[in-house]
Structure formats: structure tokens, C-alpha cells
Amino acid sequence: MNLSVDIARRILEASKQRARELRSPVSIAIVDAGGHLVLYERMMSPYGWATSNISIAKACTAVMFNQSTDSVAQWGAGIPGFASSMAEMSHGTFIMAAGGWPIRMGGATIGGIGISGGNAPGRDDEIARAGLGALEAAEPPIPAQLPLPQPEQQQHSRPYMQPSSSYPSMPPTHPAQSVPAYNNPPVPSAAAGNAPSSAPLSKSRISGTEQSNLACTHYLVPEEQPYNDQTNLPSNDNRSGGQQ
């Protein structure tokens, strides 16, 4: 975007209005982004011949460093020989004094404004900012950007947990365990109790459903081995040595 004459005139008129309110006739210079003079006016016709070049130098300095001339004066004062060398290289269009501001539109610097001749400290800077305020009020507002839709993330019922692996069920260790326990009442073995495994169950303790389940279920009970009264070991007729 370039600085047009219409925009420059709008800024100049707002600066002049503020200068009249403060009763401070000044010189106003407006340059484009390349430092070329676009519009200039000197309010003090009988005197103030030096303010003309000073206002142009302030506008060029603001464009050159893209900041106010007051800021340039603050950090440039600590550099020895900075002001004199820059004034020589810029052919007199550089100065370190308050009153110059860059002109920005849409975030880009399109020119600069310089004010000189204020009759009080800070008066030049105040008049320059009044001109920039008129430009900001006339600039169309930036439309608000709607937030971009975010991709939906897949939600799991059990976050932070890995799916458990399914393993096949292990085969039963004994054929008698193939029938679920809740369908068959426990049968005591000979070694666990005093009652023999072949003893019939009392009918008074078994219901009709349990009797039907028992009729379809076969239990394998290990055969009883004869024991010796002396050694409590299984009897074996073929002992070592052939002695009985």
C-alpha cells in the first residue's frame, strides 16, 4: 500500500487542528516510504524558516528506522559519532529530536510525519500523534477471524490403557473337571475323609435336579492301594532279595 495524497492531506489537517488548539504554529512534513516529500505546510509564515528542513528530517528519520524519532534519540545518544555520521550519509535528512513518527496502515509502514516549531517541550510529538490518530480512526476495522475447526480426536472408553490380549482357555488337567462345579456337588475322596468314596449319597440331601445331574456325570476315583501296617508303604510281593 502506497501513501496517497488524500491520506497525507487527512493526516495534515488533523495535525493542523491540534496545533491550533494548542496555539502552536508549526511546520508539518509528510513523506512516503522512500523518504520523498508528499505534502508540506508551514503554519508560521512570518518566521520559522529553520523548521521547514527540521520537519522533513524528522519524517525521513522515522521512516528510516521505522520508529519514532524520540526513540532513536534515546538509544542513539549513547553511540559516539552516530548523529554526525548519519546526518552526513543521509545528506541532512537525519535528526535526533522528538516530533517524527512512522505512518502505518495494515501493519505496513507507508510513510512518515515530522513536526517542528512547537513552543513547549513535547508539543511537536503531541501534534504528530494527533495526525496519526485521525488515520487510525478512518482505517476500516480488521474482520474477526473465526477459529478453524479442530479435528475430532477419537475418544476411548478406557484411555491410557492398552487393549488386553485374549488367550485361549487352558484344557482341563483332569477329565473329571470338564463339568462345571456349579452343576456337580463335591464328592469327597477316600484320602480326604473317613467315608469311602463308593458310599452312596443320602437321598434326603440330594434334590431332583442334583440327582439328574449326577446321573449324567461320571467321576473317576483312584483305586485304593493296599498298605502295609508296619511301613505304611504299598505292599509289593516282589521285594528285593526275594524275601517275604
PDB file of C-alpha atoms in Angstrom:
ATOM      1  CA  MET A   1       0.000   0.000   0.000  1.00  0.00           C
ATOM      2  CA  ASN A   2       1.296   3.434  -1.011  1.00  0.00           C
ATOM      3  CA  LEU A   3       0.764   6.761   0.706  1.00  0.00           C
ATOM      4  CA  SER A   4      -1.703   8.716  -1.390  1.00  0.00           C
ATOM      5  CA  VAL A   5      -2.178  12.476  -1.349  1.00  0.00           C
ATOM      6  CA  ASP A   6      -5.658  12.075   0.131  1.00  0.00           C
ATOM      7  CA  ILE A   7      -4.334  10.127   3.103  1.00  0.00           C
ATOM      8  CA  ALA A   8      -1.491  12.616   3.567  1.00  0.00           C
ATOM      9  CA  ARG A   9      -3.930  15.518   3.485  1.00  0.00           C
ATOM     10  CA  ARG A  10      -6.151  13.876   6.081  1.00  0.00           C
ATOM     11  CA  ILE A  11      -3.178  13.489   8.413  1.00  0.00           C
ATOM     12  CA  LEU A  12      -2.019  17.045   7.809  1.00  0.00           C
ATOM     13  CA  GLU A  13      -5.432  18.576   8.532  1.00  0.00           C
ATOM     14  CA  ALA A  14      -5.731  16.640  11.828  1.00  0.00           C
ATOM     15  CA  SER A  15      -2.264  17.857  12.855  1.00  0.00           C
ATOM     16  CA  LYS A  16      -3.126  21.453  11.987  1.00  0.00           C
ATOM     17  CA  GLN A  17      -6.318  21.244  14.025  1.00  0.00           C
ATOM     18  CA  ARG A  18      -4.402  20.079  17.076  1.00  0.00           C
ATOM     19  CA  ALA A  19      -1.769  22.784  16.582  1.00  0.00           C
ATOM     20  CA  ARG A  20      -4.488  25.473  16.519  1.00  0.00           C
ATOM     21  CA  GLU A  21      -5.970  24.111  19.720  1.00  0.00           C
ATOM     22  CA  LEU A  22      -2.558  24.320  21.394  1.00  0.00           C
ATOM     23  CA  ARG A  23      -1.847  27.736  19.794  1.00  0.00           C
ATOM     24  CA  SER A  24       1.414  26.403  18.491  1.00  0.00           C
ATOM     25  CA  PRO A  25       2.057  27.192  14.803  1.00  0.00           C
ATOM     26  CA  VAL A  26       4.369  24.505  13.394  1.00  0.00           C
ATOM     27  CA  SER A  27       5.784  23.142  10.177  1.00  0.00           C
ATOM     28  CA  ILE A  28       4.300  19.790   9.025  1.00  0.00           C
ATOM     29  CA  ALA A  29       6.058  17.469   6.592  1.00  0.00           C
ATOM     30  CA  ILE A  30       4.749  14.115   5.294  1.00  0.00           C
ATOM     31  CA  VAL A  31       6.929  11.740   3.257  1.00  0.00           C
ATOM     32  CA  ASP A  32       6.316   8.340   1.656  1.00  0.00           C
ATOM     33  CA  ALA A  33       8.062   5.033   2.422  1.00  0.00           C
ATOM     34  CA  GLY A  34      11.091   6.097   0.340  1.00  0.00           C
ATOM     35  CA  GLY A  35      11.554   9.417   2.164  1.00  0.00           C
ATOM     36  CA  HIS A  36      10.179  11.529  -0.701  1.00  0.00           C
ATOM     37  CA  LEU A  37       8.186  14.593   0.246  1.00  0.00           C
ATOM     38  CA  VAL A  38       4.449  14.173  -0.403  1.00  0.00           C
ATOM     39  CA  LEU A  39       2.905  17.115   1.441  1.00  0.00           C
ATOM     40  CA  TYR A  40       4.261  20.037   3.398  1.00  0.00           C
ATOM     41  CA  GLU A  41       2.823  23.122   5.092  1.00  0.00           C
ATOM     42  CA  ARG A  42       4.302  25.831   7.275  1.00  0.00           C
ATOM     43  CA  MET A  43       1.802  27.479   9.600  1.00  0.00           C
ATOM     44  CA  MET A  44       4.178  30.218  10.789  1.00  0.00           C
ATOM     45  CA  SER A  45       4.639  32.355   7.651  1.00  0.00           C
ATOM     46  CA  PRO A  46       6.440  35.368   9.174  1.00  0.00           C
ATOM     47  CA  TYR A  47       9.173  33.321  10.834  1.00  0.00           C
ATOM     48  CA  GLY A  48      10.361  29.767  11.466  1.00  0.00           C
ATOM     49  CA  TRP A  49      12.365  29.264   8.303  1.00  0.00           C
ATOM     50  CA  ALA A  50      14.532  26.582  10.011  1.00  0.00           C
ATOM     51  CA  THR A  51      11.545  24.462  10.984  1.00  0.00           C
ATOM     52  CA  SER A  52      10.955  23.505   7.354  1.00  0.00           C
ATOM     53  CA  ASN A  53      14.097  21.368   6.956  1.00  0.00           C
ATOM     54  CA  ILE A  54      13.826  20.046  10.517  1.00  0.00           C
ATOM     55  CA  SER A  55      10.269  18.728   9.988  1.00  0.00           C
ATOM     56  CA  ILE A  56      11.347  16.984   6.770  1.00  0.00           C
ATOM     57  CA  ALA A  57      14.363  15.449   8.531  1.00  0.00           C
ATOM     58  CA  LYS A  58      12.125  14.142  11.339  1.00  0.00           C
ATOM     59  CA  ALA A  59       9.737  12.482   8.870  1.00  0.00           C
ATOM     60  CA  CYS A  60      12.639  10.856   6.980  1.00  0.00           C
ATOM     61  CA  THR A  61      14.306   9.635  10.186  1.00  0.00           C
ATOM     62  CA  ALA A  62      11.055   7.992  11.353  1.00  0.00           C
ATOM     63  CA  VAL A  63      10.778   6.115   8.059  1.00  0.00           C
ATOM     64  CA  MET A  64      14.480   5.228   8.038  1.00  0.00           C
ATOM     65  CA  PHE A  65      14.369   3.451  11.442  1.00  0.00           C
ATOM     66  CA  ASN A  66      10.639   2.605  11.427  1.00  0.00           C
ATOM     67  CA  GLN A  67      10.147   4.109  14.868  1.00  0.00           C
ATOM     68  CA  SER A  68       9.634   7.462  16.487  1.00  0.00           C
ATOM     69  CA  THR A  69      12.482   9.942  16.408  1.00  0.00           C
ATOM     70  CA  ASP A  70      12.272  10.226  20.176  1.00  0.00           C
ATOM     71  CA  SER A  71      13.174   6.525  20.481  1.00  0.00           C
ATOM     72  CA  VAL A  72      16.055   6.962  18.019  1.00  0.00           C
ATOM     73  CA  ALA A  73      17.370   9.869  20.081  1.00  0.00           C
ATOM     74  CA  GLN A  74      17.304   7.831  23.288  1.00  0.00           C
ATOM     75  CA  TRP A  75      19.387   4.876  22.090  1.00  0.00           C
ATOM     76  CA  GLY A  76      21.433   6.837  19.513  1.00  0.00           C
ATOM     77  CA  ALA A  77      22.740   9.261  22.122  1.00  0.00           C
ATOM     78  CA  GLY A  78      24.895   6.520  23.647  1.00  0.00           C
ATOM     79  CA  ILE A  79      26.759   5.853  20.369  1.00  0.00           C
ATOM     80  CA  PRO A  80      29.696   8.245  19.833  1.00  0.00           C
ATOM     81  CA  GLY A  81      29.606   9.952  16.446  1.00  0.00           C
ATOM     82  CA  PHE A  82      26.306   8.329  15.466  1.00  0.00           C
ATOM     83  CA  ALA A  83      24.331  11.542  14.871  1.00  0.00           C
ATOM     84  CA  SER A  84      27.016  13.304  12.840  1.00  0.00           C
ATOM     85  CA  SER A  85      27.799  10.278  10.679  1.00  0.00           C
ATOM     86  CA  MET A  86      24.116   9.560   9.919  1.00  0.00           C
ATOM     87  CA  ALA A  87      23.463  13.228   9.071  1.00  0.00           C
ATOM     88  CA  GLU A  88      26.405  13.169   6.650  1.00  0.00           C
ATOM     89  CA  MET A  89      25.353   9.930   4.950  1.00  0.00           C
ATOM     90  CA  SER A  90      21.689  10.986   4.648  1.00  0.00           C
ATOM     91  CA  HIS A  91      22.577  14.448   3.282  1.00  0.00           C
ATOM     92  CA  GLY A  92      20.909  16.289   6.137  1.00  0.00           C
ATOM     93  CA  THR A  93      17.715  14.204   6.338  1.00  0.00           C
ATOM     94  CA  PHE A  94      18.574  12.675   9.724  1.00  0.00           C
ATOM     95  CA  ILE A  95      17.973  14.241  13.120  1.00  0.00           C
ATOM     96  CA  MET A  96      17.633  13.027  16.698  1.00  0.00           C
ATOM     97  CA  ALA A  97      14.732  15.053  18.139  1.00  0.00           C
ATOM     98  CA  ALA A  98      11.170  14.231  19.146  1.00  0.00           C
ATOM     99  CA  GLY A  99       8.343  15.016  16.702  1.00  0.00           C
ATOM    100  CA  GLY A 100       8.657  12.346  13.991  1.00  0.00           C
ATOM    101  CA  TRP A 101       6.534   9.177  13.651  1.00  0.00           C
ATOM    102  CA  PRO A 102       6.141   6.458  11.021  1.00  0.00           C
ATOM    103  CA  ILE A 103       2.792   6.211   9.226  1.00  0.00           C
ATOM    104  CA  ARG A 104       1.445   2.640   9.177  1.00  0.00           C
ATOM    105  CA  MET A 105      -1.563   1.108   7.503  1.00  0.00           C
ATOM    106  CA  GLY A 106      -2.461  -2.577   7.666  1.00  0.00           C
ATOM    107  CA  GLY A 107       0.704  -3.303   9.636  1.00  0.00           C
ATOM    108  CA  ALA A 108       2.992  -1.837   6.906  1.00  0.00           C
ATOM    109  CA  THR A 109       4.938   1.442   7.044  1.00  0.00           C
ATOM    110  CA  ILE A 110       3.817   3.642   4.154  1.00  0.00           C
ATOM    111  CA  GLY A 111       5.428   6.951   5.172  1.00  0.00           C
ATOM    112  CA  GLY A 112       6.337   9.305   7.975  1.00  0.00           C
ATOM    113  CA  ILE A 113       5.293  12.604   9.536  1.00  0.00           C
ATOM    114  CA  GLY A 114       7.531  15.278  11.041  1.00  0.00           C
ATOM    115  CA  ILE A 115       6.539  18.280  13.165  1.00  0.00           C
ATOM    116  CA  SER A 116       8.848  21.155  14.086  1.00  0.00           C
ATOM    117  CA  GLY A 117       8.354  24.532  15.764  1.00  0.00           C
ATOM    118  CA  GLY A 118       6.375  23.623  18.870  1.00  0.00           C
ATOM    119  CA  ASN A 119       6.524  26.289  21.583  1.00  0.00           C
ATOM    120  CA  ALA A 120       6.706  23.824  24.505  1.00  0.00           C
ATOM    121  CA  PRO A 121       8.554  20.578  25.283  1.00  0.00           C
ATOM    122  CA  GLY A 122       6.733  17.573  23.823  1.00  0.00           C
ATOM    123  CA  ARG A 123       4.441  19.766  21.730  1.00  0.00           C
ATOM    124  CA  ASP A 124       5.800  18.521  18.381  1.00  0.00           C
ATOM    125  CA  ASP A 125       5.278  14.882  19.386  1.00  0.00           C
ATOM    126  CA  GLU A 126       1.717  15.541  20.532  1.00  0.00           C
ATOM    127  CA  ILE A 127       0.738  17.225  17.264  1.00  0.00           C
ATOM    128  CA  ALA A 128       2.237  14.406  15.205  1.00  0.00           C
ATOM    129  CA  ARG A 129       0.317  11.748  17.167  1.00  0.00           C
ATOM    130  CA  ALA A 130      -2.907  13.699  16.641  1.00  0.00           C
ATOM    131  CA  GLY A 131      -2.463  13.345  12.886  1.00  0.00           C
ATOM    132  CA  LEU A 132      -1.860   9.595  13.192  1.00  0.00           C
ATOM    133  CA  GLY A 133      -4.975   9.261  15.338  1.00  0.00           C
ATOM    134  CA  ALA A 134      -7.148  10.580  12.505  1.00  0.00           C
ATOM    135  CA  LEU A 135      -5.714   7.930  10.190  1.00  0.00           C
ATOM    136  CA  GLU A 136      -6.364   5.137  12.652  1.00  0.00           C
ATOM    137  CA  ALA A 137      -9.976   6.247  13.093  1.00  0.00           C
ATOM    138  CA  ALA A 138     -10.579   6.229   9.326  1.00  0.00           C
ATOM    139  CA  GLU A 139      -8.928   2.831   8.764  1.00  0.00           C
ATOM    140  CA  PRO A 140     -11.525   0.037   8.346  1.00  0.00           C
ATOM    141  CA  PRO A 141     -11.561  -2.462  11.174  1.00  0.00           C
ATOM    142  CA  ILE A 142      -9.952  -5.829  10.641  1.00  0.00           C
ATOM    143  CA  PRO A 143     -12.649  -8.534  10.425  1.00  0.00           C
ATOM    144  CA  ALA A 144     -12.510 -11.073  13.165  1.00  0.00           C
ATOM    145  CA  GLN A 145     -11.302 -14.463  12.065  1.00  0.00           C
ATOM    146  CA  LEU A 146     -13.355 -17.422  13.078  1.00  0.00           C
ATOM    147  CA  PRO A 147     -11.410 -20.230  14.739  1.00  0.00           C
ATOM    148  CA  LEU A 148     -10.576 -23.094  12.460  1.00  0.00           C
ATOM    149  CA  PRO A 149     -12.407 -26.329  13.239  1.00  0.00           C
ATOM    150  CA  GLN A 150     -10.212 -28.713  15.096  1.00  0.00           C
ATOM    151  CA  PRO A 151     -10.145 -32.354  14.034  1.00  0.00           C
ATOM    152  CA  GLU A 152     -12.118 -34.531  16.343  1.00  0.00           C
ATOM    153  CA  GLN A 153      -9.990 -36.845  18.352  1.00  0.00           C
ATOM    154  CA  GLN A 154     -11.105 -40.381  18.854  1.00  0.00           C
ATOM    155  CA  GLN A 155     -12.074 -40.948  22.442  1.00  0.00           C
ATOM    156  CA  HIS A 156     -11.711 -44.316  24.054  1.00  0.00           C
ATOM    157  CA  SER A 157     -13.772 -45.590  26.922  1.00  0.00           C
ATOM    158  CA  ARG A 158     -10.606 -46.645  28.700  1.00  0.00           C
ATOM    159  CA  PRO A 159      -7.921 -44.035  27.953  1.00  0.00           C
ATOM    160  CA  TYR A 160      -4.267 -44.603  28.826  1.00  0.00           C
ATOM    161  CA  MET A 161      -4.841 -48.384  28.795  1.00  0.00           C
ATOM    162  CA  GLN A 162      -3.798 -50.826  26.130  1.00  0.00           C
ATOM    163  CA  PRO A 163      -6.330 -53.392  24.913  1.00  0.00           C
ATOM    164  CA  SER A 164      -5.866 -56.689  26.720  1.00  0.00           C
ATOM    165  CA  SER A 165      -4.903 -59.703  24.642  1.00  0.00           C
ATOM    166  CA  SER A 166      -7.308 -62.622  24.577  1.00  0.00           C
ATOM    167  CA  TYR A 167      -5.751 -66.010  25.239  1.00  0.00           C
ATOM    168  CA  PRO A 168      -7.395 -69.429  24.639  1.00  0.00           C
ATOM    169  CA  SER A 169      -8.613 -71.241  27.688  1.00  0.00           C
ATOM    170  CA  MET A 170      -6.339 -73.939  29.035  1.00  0.00           C
ATOM    171  CA  PRO A 171      -7.542 -77.541  28.720  1.00  0.00           C
ATOM    172  CA  PRO A 172      -8.652 -79.181  31.976  1.00  0.00           C
ATOM    173  CA  THR A 173      -5.984 -81.111  33.821  1.00  0.00           C
ATOM    174  CA  HIS A 174      -8.369 -83.985  34.650  1.00  0.00           C
ATOM    175  CA  PRO A 175     -11.355 -85.331  32.699  1.00  0.00           C
ATOM    176  CA  ALA A 176     -13.469 -85.134  35.830  1.00  0.00           C
ATOM    177  CA  GLN A 177     -13.137 -81.320  35.843  1.00  0.00           C
ATOM    178  CA  SER A 178     -14.807 -80.894  32.454  1.00  0.00           C
ATOM    179  CA  VAL A 179     -18.180 -80.440  34.126  1.00  0.00           C
ATOM    180  CA  PRO A 180     -18.662 -77.048  35.816  1.00  0.00           C
ATOM    181  CA  ALA A 181     -18.542 -77.039  39.571  1.00  0.00           C
ATOM    182  CA  TYR A 182     -21.921 -75.374  39.957  1.00  0.00           C
ATOM    183  CA  ASN A 183     -23.632 -78.336  38.211  1.00  0.00           C
ATOM    184  CA  ASN A 184     -21.991 -81.061  40.309  1.00  0.00           C
ATOM    185  CA  PRO A 185     -21.758 -81.323  44.086  1.00  0.00           C
ATOM    186  CA  PRO A 186     -18.297 -82.019  45.512  1.00  0.00           C
ATOM    187  CA  VAL A 187     -17.571 -85.697  46.080  1.00  0.00           C
ATOM    188  CA  PRO A 188     -15.216 -86.453  48.971  1.00  0.00           C
ATOM    189  CA  SER A 189     -12.316 -88.761  48.195  1.00  0.00           C
ATOM    190  CA  ALA A 190     -11.073 -91.621  50.326  1.00  0.00           C
ATOM    191  CA  ALA A 191      -7.926 -89.810  51.312  1.00  0.00           C
ATOM    192  CA  ALA A 192      -9.684 -86.605  52.352  1.00  0.00           C
ATOM    193  CA  GLY A 193     -12.353 -88.099  54.637  1.00  0.00           C
ATOM    194  CA  ASN A 194     -13.264 -91.169  56.608  1.00  0.00           C
ATOM    195  CA  ALA A 195     -16.236 -92.093  54.438  1.00  0.00           C
ATOM    196  CA  PRO A 196     -15.371 -94.374  51.492  1.00  0.00           C
ATOM    197  CA  SER A 197     -15.725 -92.922  48.017  1.00  0.00           C
ATOM    198  CA  SER A 198     -18.080 -95.682  46.973  1.00  0.00           C
ATOM    199  CA  ALA A 199     -20.609 -94.921  49.729  1.00  0.00           C
ATOM    200  CA  PRO A 200     -23.976 -93.982  48.297  1.00  0.00           C
ATOM    201  CA  LEU A 201     -25.233 -90.469  48.904  1.00  0.00           C
ATOM    202  CA  SER A 202     -28.282 -89.991  51.062  1.00  0.00           C
ATOM    203  CA  LYS A 203     -31.384 -89.262  49.048  1.00  0.00           C
ATOM    204  CA  SER A 204     -32.558 -86.800  51.645  1.00  0.00           C
ATOM    205  CA  ARG A 205     -29.670 -84.463  50.837  1.00  0.00           C
ATOM    206  CA  ILE A 206     -29.953 -84.545  47.039  1.00  0.00           C
ATOM    207  CA  SER A 207     -32.669 -82.773  45.195  1.00  0.00           C
ATOM    208  CA  GLY A 208     -34.250 -83.910  41.948  1.00  0.00           C
ATOM    209  CA  THR A 209     -32.133 -81.605  39.826  1.00  0.00           C
ATOM    210  CA  GLU A 210     -28.933 -82.724  41.513  1.00  0.00           C
ATOM    211  CA  GLN A 211     -29.886 -86.392  41.035  1.00  0.00           C
ATOM    212  CA  SER A 212     -30.394 -85.800  37.314  1.00  0.00           C
ATOM    213  CA  ASN A 213     -27.016 -84.128  37.086  1.00  0.00           C
ATOM    214  CA  LEU A 214     -25.362 -86.949  38.998  1.00  0.00           C
ATOM    215  CA  ALA A 215     -26.914 -89.473  36.690  1.00  0.00           C
ATOM    216  CA  CYS A 216     -25.201 -87.859  33.709  1.00  0.00           C
ATOM    217  CA  THR A 217     -21.853 -87.344  35.399  1.00  0.00           C
ATOM    218  CA  HIS A 218     -19.128 -89.894  35.854  1.00  0.00           C
ATOM    219  CA  TYR A 219     -16.374 -89.309  38.341  1.00  0.00           C
ATOM    220  CA  LEU A 220     -13.056 -91.037  38.211  1.00  0.00           C
ATOM    221  CA  VAL A 221     -11.851 -92.037  41.661  1.00  0.00           C
ATOM    222  CA  PRO A 222      -8.387 -93.561  42.004  1.00  0.00           C
ATOM    223  CA  GLU A 223      -8.369 -97.165  43.166  1.00  0.00           C
ATOM    224  CA  GLU A 224      -7.367 -97.839  46.719  1.00  0.00           C
ATOM    225  CA  GLN A 225      -3.945 -99.360  47.182  1.00  0.00           C
ATOM    226  CA  PRO A 226      -3.240-101.849  49.970  1.00  0.00           C
ATOM    227  CA  TYR A 227      -0.996-100.511  52.664  1.00  0.00           C
ATOM    228  CA  ASN A 228       1.368-102.303  54.978  1.00  0.00           C
ATOM    229  CA  ASP A 229       0.776-101.796  58.681  1.00  0.00           C
ATOM    230  CA  GLN A 230       4.457-101.634  59.534  1.00  0.00           C
ATOM    231  CA  THR A 231       5.984 -99.441  56.895  1.00  0.00           C
ATOM    232  CA  ASN A 232       2.817 -97.658  55.724  1.00  0.00           C
ATOM    233  CA  LEU A 233       4.026 -98.279  52.173  1.00  0.00           C
ATOM    234  CA  PRO A 234       2.207-100.032  49.337  1.00  0.00           C
ATOM    235  CA  SER A 235       2.700-103.789  49.616  1.00  0.00           C
ATOM    236  CA  ASN A 236       4.849-105.338  46.951  1.00  0.00           C
ATOM    237  CA  ASP A 237       5.217-109.058  46.765  1.00  0.00           C
ATOM    238  CA  ASN A 238       8.303-108.832  44.574  1.00  0.00           C
ATOM    239  CA  ARG A 239      10.652-107.188  47.073  1.00  0.00           C
ATOM    240  CA  SER A 240      14.380-107.099  46.551  1.00  0.00           C
ATOM    241  CA  GLY A 241      16.110-110.258  47.737  1.00  0.00           C
ATOM    242  CA  GLY A 242      13.053-112.467  47.200  1.00  0.00           C
ATOM    243  CA  GLN A 243      12.192-112.458  50.948  1.00  0.00           C
ATOM    244  CA  GLN A 244       8.686-112.141  52.234  1.00  0.00           C
TER     245      GLN A 244
END
